[in-house]
Tab-separated table of C-alpha atoms in Angstrom:
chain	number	residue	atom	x	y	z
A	18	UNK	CA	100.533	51.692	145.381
A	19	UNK	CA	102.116	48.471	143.806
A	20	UNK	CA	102.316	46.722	140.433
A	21	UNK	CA	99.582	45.378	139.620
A	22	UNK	CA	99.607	41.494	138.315
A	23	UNK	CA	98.838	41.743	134.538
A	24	UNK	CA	95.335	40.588	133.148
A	25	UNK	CA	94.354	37.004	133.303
A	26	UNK	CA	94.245	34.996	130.327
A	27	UNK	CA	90.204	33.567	129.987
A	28	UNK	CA	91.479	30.430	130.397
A	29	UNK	CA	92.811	31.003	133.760
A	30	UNK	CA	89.779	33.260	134.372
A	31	UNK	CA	87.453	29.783	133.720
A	32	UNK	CA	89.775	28.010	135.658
A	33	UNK	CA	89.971	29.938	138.935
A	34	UNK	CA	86.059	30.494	138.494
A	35	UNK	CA	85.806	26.811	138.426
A	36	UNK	CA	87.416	26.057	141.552
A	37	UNK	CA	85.405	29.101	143.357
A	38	UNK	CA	82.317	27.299	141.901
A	39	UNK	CA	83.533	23.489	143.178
A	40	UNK	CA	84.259	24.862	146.358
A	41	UNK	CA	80.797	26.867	146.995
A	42	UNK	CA	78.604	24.175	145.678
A	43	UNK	CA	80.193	20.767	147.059
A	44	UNK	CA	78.902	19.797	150.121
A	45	UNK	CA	82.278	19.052	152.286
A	46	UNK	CA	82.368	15.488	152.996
A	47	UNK	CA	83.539	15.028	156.455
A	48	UNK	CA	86.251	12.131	155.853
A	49	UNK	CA	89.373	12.498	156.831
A	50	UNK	CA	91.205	11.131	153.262
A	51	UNK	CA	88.936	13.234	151.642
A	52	UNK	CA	89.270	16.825	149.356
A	53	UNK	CA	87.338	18.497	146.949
A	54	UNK	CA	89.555	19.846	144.562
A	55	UNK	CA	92.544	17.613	142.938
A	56	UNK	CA	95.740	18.043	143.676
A	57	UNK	CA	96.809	19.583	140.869
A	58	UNK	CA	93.599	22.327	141.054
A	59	UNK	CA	95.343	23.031	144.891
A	60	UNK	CA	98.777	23.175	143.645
A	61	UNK	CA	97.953	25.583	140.494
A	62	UNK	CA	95.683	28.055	142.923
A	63	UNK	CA	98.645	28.273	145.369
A	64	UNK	CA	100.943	29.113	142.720
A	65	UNK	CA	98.573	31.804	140.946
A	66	UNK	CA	98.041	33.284	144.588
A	67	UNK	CA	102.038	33.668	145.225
A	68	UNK	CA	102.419	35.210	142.323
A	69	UNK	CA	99.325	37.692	142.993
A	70	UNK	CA	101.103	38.364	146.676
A	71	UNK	CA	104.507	38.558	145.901
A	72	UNK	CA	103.268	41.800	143.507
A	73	UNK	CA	101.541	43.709	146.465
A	74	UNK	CA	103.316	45.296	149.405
A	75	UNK	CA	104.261	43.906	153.084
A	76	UNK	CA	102.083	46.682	154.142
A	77	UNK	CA	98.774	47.305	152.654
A	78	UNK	CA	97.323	50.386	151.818
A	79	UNK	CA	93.739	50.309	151.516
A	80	UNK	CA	90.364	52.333	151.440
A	81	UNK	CA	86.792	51.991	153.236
A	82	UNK	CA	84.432	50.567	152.656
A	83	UNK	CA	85.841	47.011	153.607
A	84	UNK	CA	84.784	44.297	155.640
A	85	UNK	CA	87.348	43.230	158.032
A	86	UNK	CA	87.349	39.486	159.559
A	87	UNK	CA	88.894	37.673	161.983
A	88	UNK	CA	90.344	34.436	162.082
A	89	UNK	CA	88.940	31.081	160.222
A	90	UNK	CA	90.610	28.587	161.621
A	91	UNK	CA	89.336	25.846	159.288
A	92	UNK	CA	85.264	26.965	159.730
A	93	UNK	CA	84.952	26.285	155.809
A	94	UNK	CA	81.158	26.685	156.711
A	95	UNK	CA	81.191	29.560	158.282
A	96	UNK	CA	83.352	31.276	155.956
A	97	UNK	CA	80.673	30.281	152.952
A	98	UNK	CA	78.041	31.745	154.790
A	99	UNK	CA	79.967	34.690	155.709
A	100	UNK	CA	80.221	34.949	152.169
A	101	UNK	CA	76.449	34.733	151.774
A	102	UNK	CA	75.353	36.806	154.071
A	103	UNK	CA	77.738	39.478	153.388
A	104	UNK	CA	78.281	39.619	150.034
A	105	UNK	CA	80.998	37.795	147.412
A	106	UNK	CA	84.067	39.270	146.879
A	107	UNK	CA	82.711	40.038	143.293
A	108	UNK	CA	80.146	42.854	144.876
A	109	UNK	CA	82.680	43.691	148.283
A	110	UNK	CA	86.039	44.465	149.546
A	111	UNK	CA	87.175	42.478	152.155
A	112	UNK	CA	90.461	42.216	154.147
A	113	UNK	CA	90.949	39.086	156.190
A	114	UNK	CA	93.548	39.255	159.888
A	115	UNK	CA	94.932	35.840	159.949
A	116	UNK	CA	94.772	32.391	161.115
A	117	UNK	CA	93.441	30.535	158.033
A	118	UNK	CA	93.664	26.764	159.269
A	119	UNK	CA	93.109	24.451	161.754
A	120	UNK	CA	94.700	24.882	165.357
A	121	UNK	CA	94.006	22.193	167.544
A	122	UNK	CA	94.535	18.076	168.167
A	123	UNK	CA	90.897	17.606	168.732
A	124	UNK	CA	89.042	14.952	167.086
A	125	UNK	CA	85.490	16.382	167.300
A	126	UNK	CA	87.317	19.487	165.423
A	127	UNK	CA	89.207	17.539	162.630
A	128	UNK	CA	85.891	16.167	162.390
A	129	UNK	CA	84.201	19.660	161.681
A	130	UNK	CA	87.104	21.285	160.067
A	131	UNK	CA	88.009	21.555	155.864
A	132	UNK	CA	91.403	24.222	156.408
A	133	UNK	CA	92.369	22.734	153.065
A	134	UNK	CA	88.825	23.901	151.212
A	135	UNK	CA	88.517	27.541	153.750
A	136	UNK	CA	92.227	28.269	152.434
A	137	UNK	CA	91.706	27.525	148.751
A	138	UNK	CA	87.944	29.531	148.563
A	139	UNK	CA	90.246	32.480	149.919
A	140	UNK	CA	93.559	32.366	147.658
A	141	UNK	CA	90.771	31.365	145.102
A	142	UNK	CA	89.292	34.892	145.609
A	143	UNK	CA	92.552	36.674	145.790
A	144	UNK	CA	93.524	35.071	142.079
A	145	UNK	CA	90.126	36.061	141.010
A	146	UNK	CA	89.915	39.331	142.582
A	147	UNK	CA	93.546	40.699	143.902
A	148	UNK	CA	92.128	44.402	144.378
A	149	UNK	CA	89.343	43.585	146.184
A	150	UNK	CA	89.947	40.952	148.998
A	151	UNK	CA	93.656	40.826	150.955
A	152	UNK	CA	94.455	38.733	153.191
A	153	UNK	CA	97.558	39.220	156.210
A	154	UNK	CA	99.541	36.901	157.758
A	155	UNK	CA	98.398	35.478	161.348
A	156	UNK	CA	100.660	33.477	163.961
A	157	UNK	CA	99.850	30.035	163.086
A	158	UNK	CA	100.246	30.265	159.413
A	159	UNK	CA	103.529	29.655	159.695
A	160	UNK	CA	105.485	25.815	159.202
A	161	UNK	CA	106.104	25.174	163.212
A	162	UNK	CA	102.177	25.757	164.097
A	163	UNK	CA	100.541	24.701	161.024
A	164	UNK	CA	103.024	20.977	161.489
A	165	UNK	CA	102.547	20.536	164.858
A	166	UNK	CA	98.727	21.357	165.441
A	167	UNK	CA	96.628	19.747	162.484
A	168	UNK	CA	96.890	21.304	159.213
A	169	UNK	CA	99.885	19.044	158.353
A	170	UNK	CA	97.762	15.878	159.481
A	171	UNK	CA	94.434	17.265	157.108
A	172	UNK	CA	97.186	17.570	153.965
A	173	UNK	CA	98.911	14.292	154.815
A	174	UNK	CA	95.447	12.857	154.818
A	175	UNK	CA	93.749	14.142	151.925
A	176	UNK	CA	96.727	14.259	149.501
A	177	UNK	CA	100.287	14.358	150.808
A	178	UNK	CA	102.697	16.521	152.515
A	179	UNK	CA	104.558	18.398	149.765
A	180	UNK	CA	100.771	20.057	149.144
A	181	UNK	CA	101.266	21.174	153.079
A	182	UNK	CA	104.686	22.463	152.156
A	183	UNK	CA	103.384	24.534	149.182
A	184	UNK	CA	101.169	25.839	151.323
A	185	UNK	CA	103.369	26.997	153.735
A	186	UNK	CA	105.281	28.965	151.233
A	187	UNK	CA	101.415	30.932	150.380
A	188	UNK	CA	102.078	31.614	154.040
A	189	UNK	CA	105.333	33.320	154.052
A	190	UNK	CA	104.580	35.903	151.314
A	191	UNK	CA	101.434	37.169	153.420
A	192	UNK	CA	101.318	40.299	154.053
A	193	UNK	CA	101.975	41.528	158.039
A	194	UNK	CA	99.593	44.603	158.055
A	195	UNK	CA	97.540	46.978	156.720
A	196	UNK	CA	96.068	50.895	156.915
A	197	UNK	CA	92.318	51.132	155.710
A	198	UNK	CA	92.034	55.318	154.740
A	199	UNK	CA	95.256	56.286	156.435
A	200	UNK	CA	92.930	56.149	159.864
A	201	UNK	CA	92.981	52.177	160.903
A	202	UNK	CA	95.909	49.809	161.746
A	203	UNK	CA	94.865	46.350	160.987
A	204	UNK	CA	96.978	43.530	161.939
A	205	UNK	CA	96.519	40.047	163.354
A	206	UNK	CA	98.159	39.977	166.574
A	207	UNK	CA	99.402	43.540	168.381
A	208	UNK	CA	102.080	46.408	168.639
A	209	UNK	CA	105.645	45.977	168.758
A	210	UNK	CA	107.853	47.913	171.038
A	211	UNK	CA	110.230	48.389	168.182
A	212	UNK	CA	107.727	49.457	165.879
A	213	UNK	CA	108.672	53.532	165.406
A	214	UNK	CA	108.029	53.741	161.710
A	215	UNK	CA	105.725	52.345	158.996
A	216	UNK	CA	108.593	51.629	156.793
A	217	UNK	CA	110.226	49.087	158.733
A	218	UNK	CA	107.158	47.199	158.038
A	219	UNK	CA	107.746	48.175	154.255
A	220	UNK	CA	111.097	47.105	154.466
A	221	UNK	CA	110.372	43.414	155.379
A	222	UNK	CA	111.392	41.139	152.799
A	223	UNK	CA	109.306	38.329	151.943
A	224	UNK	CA	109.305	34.874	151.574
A	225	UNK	CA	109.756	34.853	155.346
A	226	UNK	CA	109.385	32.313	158.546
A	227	UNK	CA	107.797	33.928	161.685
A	228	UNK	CA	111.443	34.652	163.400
A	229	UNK	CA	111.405	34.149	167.436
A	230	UNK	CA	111.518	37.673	168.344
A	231	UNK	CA	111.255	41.180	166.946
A	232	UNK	CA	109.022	43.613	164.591
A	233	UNK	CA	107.322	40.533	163.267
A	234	UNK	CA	106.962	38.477	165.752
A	235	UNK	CA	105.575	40.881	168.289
A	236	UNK	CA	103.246	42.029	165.253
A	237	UNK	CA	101.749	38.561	165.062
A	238	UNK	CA	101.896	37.136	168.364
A	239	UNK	CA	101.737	40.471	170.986
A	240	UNK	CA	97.797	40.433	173.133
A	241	UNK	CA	96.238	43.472	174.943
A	242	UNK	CA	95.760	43.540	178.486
A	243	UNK	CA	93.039	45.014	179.069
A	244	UNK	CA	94.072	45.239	182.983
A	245	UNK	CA	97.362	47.051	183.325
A	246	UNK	CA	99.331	49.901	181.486
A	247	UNK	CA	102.776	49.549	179.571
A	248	UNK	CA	104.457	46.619	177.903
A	249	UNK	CA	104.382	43.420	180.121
A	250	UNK	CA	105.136	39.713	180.179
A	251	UNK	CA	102.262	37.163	180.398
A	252	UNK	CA	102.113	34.579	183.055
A	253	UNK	CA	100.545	32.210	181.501
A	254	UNK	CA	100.977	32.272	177.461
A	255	UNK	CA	103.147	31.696	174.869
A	256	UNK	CA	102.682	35.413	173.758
A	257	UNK	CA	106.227	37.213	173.892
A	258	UNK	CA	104.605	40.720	175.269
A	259	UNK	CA	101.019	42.218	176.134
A	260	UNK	CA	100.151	45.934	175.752
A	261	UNK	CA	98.018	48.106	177.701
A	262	UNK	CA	95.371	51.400	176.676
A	263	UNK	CA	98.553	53.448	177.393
A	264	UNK	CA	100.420	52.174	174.561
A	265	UNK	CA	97.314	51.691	172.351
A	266	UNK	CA	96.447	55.694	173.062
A	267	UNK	CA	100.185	56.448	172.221
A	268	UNK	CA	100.906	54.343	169.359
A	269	UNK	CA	97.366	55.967	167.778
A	270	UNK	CA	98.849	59.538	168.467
A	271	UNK	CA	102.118	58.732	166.984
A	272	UNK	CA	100.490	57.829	162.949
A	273	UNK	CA	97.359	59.990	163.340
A	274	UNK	CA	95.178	56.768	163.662
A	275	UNK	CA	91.499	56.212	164.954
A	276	UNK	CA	92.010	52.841	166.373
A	277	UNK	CA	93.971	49.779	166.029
A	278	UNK	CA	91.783	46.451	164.242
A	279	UNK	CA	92.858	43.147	165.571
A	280	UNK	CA	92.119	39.300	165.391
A	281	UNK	CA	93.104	36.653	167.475
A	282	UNK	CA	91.140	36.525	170.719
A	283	UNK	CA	87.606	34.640	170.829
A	284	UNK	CA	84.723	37.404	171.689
A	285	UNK	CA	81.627	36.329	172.558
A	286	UNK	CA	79.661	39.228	170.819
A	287	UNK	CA	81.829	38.544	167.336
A	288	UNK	CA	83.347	41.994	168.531
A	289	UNK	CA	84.222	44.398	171.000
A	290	UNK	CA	85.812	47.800	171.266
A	291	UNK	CA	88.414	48.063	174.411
A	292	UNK	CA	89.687	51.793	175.816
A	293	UNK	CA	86.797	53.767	174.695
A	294	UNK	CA	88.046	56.375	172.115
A	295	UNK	CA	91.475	54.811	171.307
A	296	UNK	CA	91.471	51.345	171.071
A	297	UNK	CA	91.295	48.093	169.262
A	298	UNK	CA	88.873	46.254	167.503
A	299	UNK	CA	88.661	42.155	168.448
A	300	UNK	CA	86.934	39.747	165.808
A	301	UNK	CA	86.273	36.510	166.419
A	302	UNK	CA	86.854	32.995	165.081
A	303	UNK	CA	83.645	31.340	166.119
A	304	UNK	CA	81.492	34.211	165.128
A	305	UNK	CA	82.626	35.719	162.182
A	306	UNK	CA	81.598	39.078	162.016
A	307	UNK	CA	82.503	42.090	159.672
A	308	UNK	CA	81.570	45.457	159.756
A	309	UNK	CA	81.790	47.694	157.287
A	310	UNK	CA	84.942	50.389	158.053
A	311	UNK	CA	83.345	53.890	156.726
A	312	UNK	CA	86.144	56.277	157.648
A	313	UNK	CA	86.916	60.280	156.467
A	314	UNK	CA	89.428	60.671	154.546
């Protein structure tokens, strides 16, 4: 368990509500100098949600039923209707893998995008409801990603850049991971050669940047390979390590888990199970689809 972050005054309560409300019924205008909440609405939710974050765990501990997702990217539409058609974190648990914003240079994308409004409707939620929708840490919400590859244009744009750096400090108290009913490992990018114990995942301190190498960094940024066994090196990628069924199978042995539940590849189907009996669970970004995790205890 963790502390829990003491009761919200009603004024906060209206407040937070208010934003969830703005965000939900404005129609996103697609300019690029334009936002729907004020600065000062943006800057309040981020600090609320740090707070709510920094009083829950690096690793979350968590019970079914819960809808997992994959990554947003910006899809501030298709997040809404997610929402919709799924149910409102009022009436459902949910536990989000990663990648909130933007990720790419296109225009036809910046175009289509609102990162700023899909990331505040989220840490909205959390404020509103921090037992009931969680949200880990992917590898591009981080400052080197999110500056290089759009989000830090869409802040500069709308508002100004400190709002991009306040959100990049929401990033680094993310949580890295979580187990849904002691039976599912849920985290945004893969396993970690180093990883021999839940606690070392405990044991990461937060705030923290995505480091080059290690625990962390294979945690976010590690893919499967659906093609060979063992630990390997990519050709082609930026990915520091892939993993095969072999060390999915072992790794699932090791903590008494079902499966592993991942984000961060594109499936055409929304998702798809890989190894049969032990293996990992692959949302998408373009169709976001949850399922709902109903798991013995």
């Amino acid at each position: 368990g963790w502390a829990l972050v003491g009761s919200m005054e009603n004024s906060d309560v209206q407040k937070v509500d208010a934003v969830i409300k703005k965000l939900l019924e404005t129609e996103v205008e697609r300019s690029p100098t334009h936002g729907v909440l004020t600065s000062e609405e943006i800057w309040w939710l981020c600090f609320e949600a740090r707070d709510v974050l920094m009083s829950q765990p690096t690793l979350l501990e968590l019970r079914a039923p819960i809808k997992i997702c994959g990554d947003i990217r910006g899809k501030f539409d298709d997040l809404r209707r997610l929402f919709r058609y799924a149910g409102f974190p009022r009436h459902a648990n949910y536990l989000f893998l990663g990648n909130y914003t933007m990720c790419g240079n296109k225009e036809e994308e910046k175009k289509t995008d609102a990162s700023i409004e899909a990331m505040c409707l989220l840490l909205a939620y959390k404020v509103r409801y921090p037992e009931k929708l969680f949200m880990l840490r992917g590898k591009y919400d981080c400052v080197h990603i999110s500056r290089v590859w759009g989000f830090y244009d869409e802040c500069r744009a709308k508002y100004n850049p400190r709002l991009w750096r306040t959100f990049c400090e929401v990033f680094n108290w993310l949580p890295i991971a979580a187990v849904v009913s002691d039976k599912i490992f849920c985290v945004h990018g893969g396993l970690s050669p180093e990883h021999t114990s839940m606690e070392q995942i405990r044991r990461i301190e937060r705030p923290i940047e995505i480091p080059e190498s290690g625990i962390l960094c294979d945690l976010l940024w590690n893919e499967l390979d659906e093609e060979s066994d063992g630990w390997g090196q990519p050709e082609v990628s930026c990915t520091p390590l892939s993993f095969g069924a072999d060390i999915v199978s072992n790794f699932c042995q090791s903590f008494d888990f079902d499966f592993v539940c991942r984000a961060s590849c594109i499936i055409g189907g929304g998702y798809e199970f890989f190894f049969l009996a032990v293996g990992s669970l692959v949302c998408s970004r373009r169709q976001i689809i949850w399922m709902r995790m109903r798991v013995r205890s």
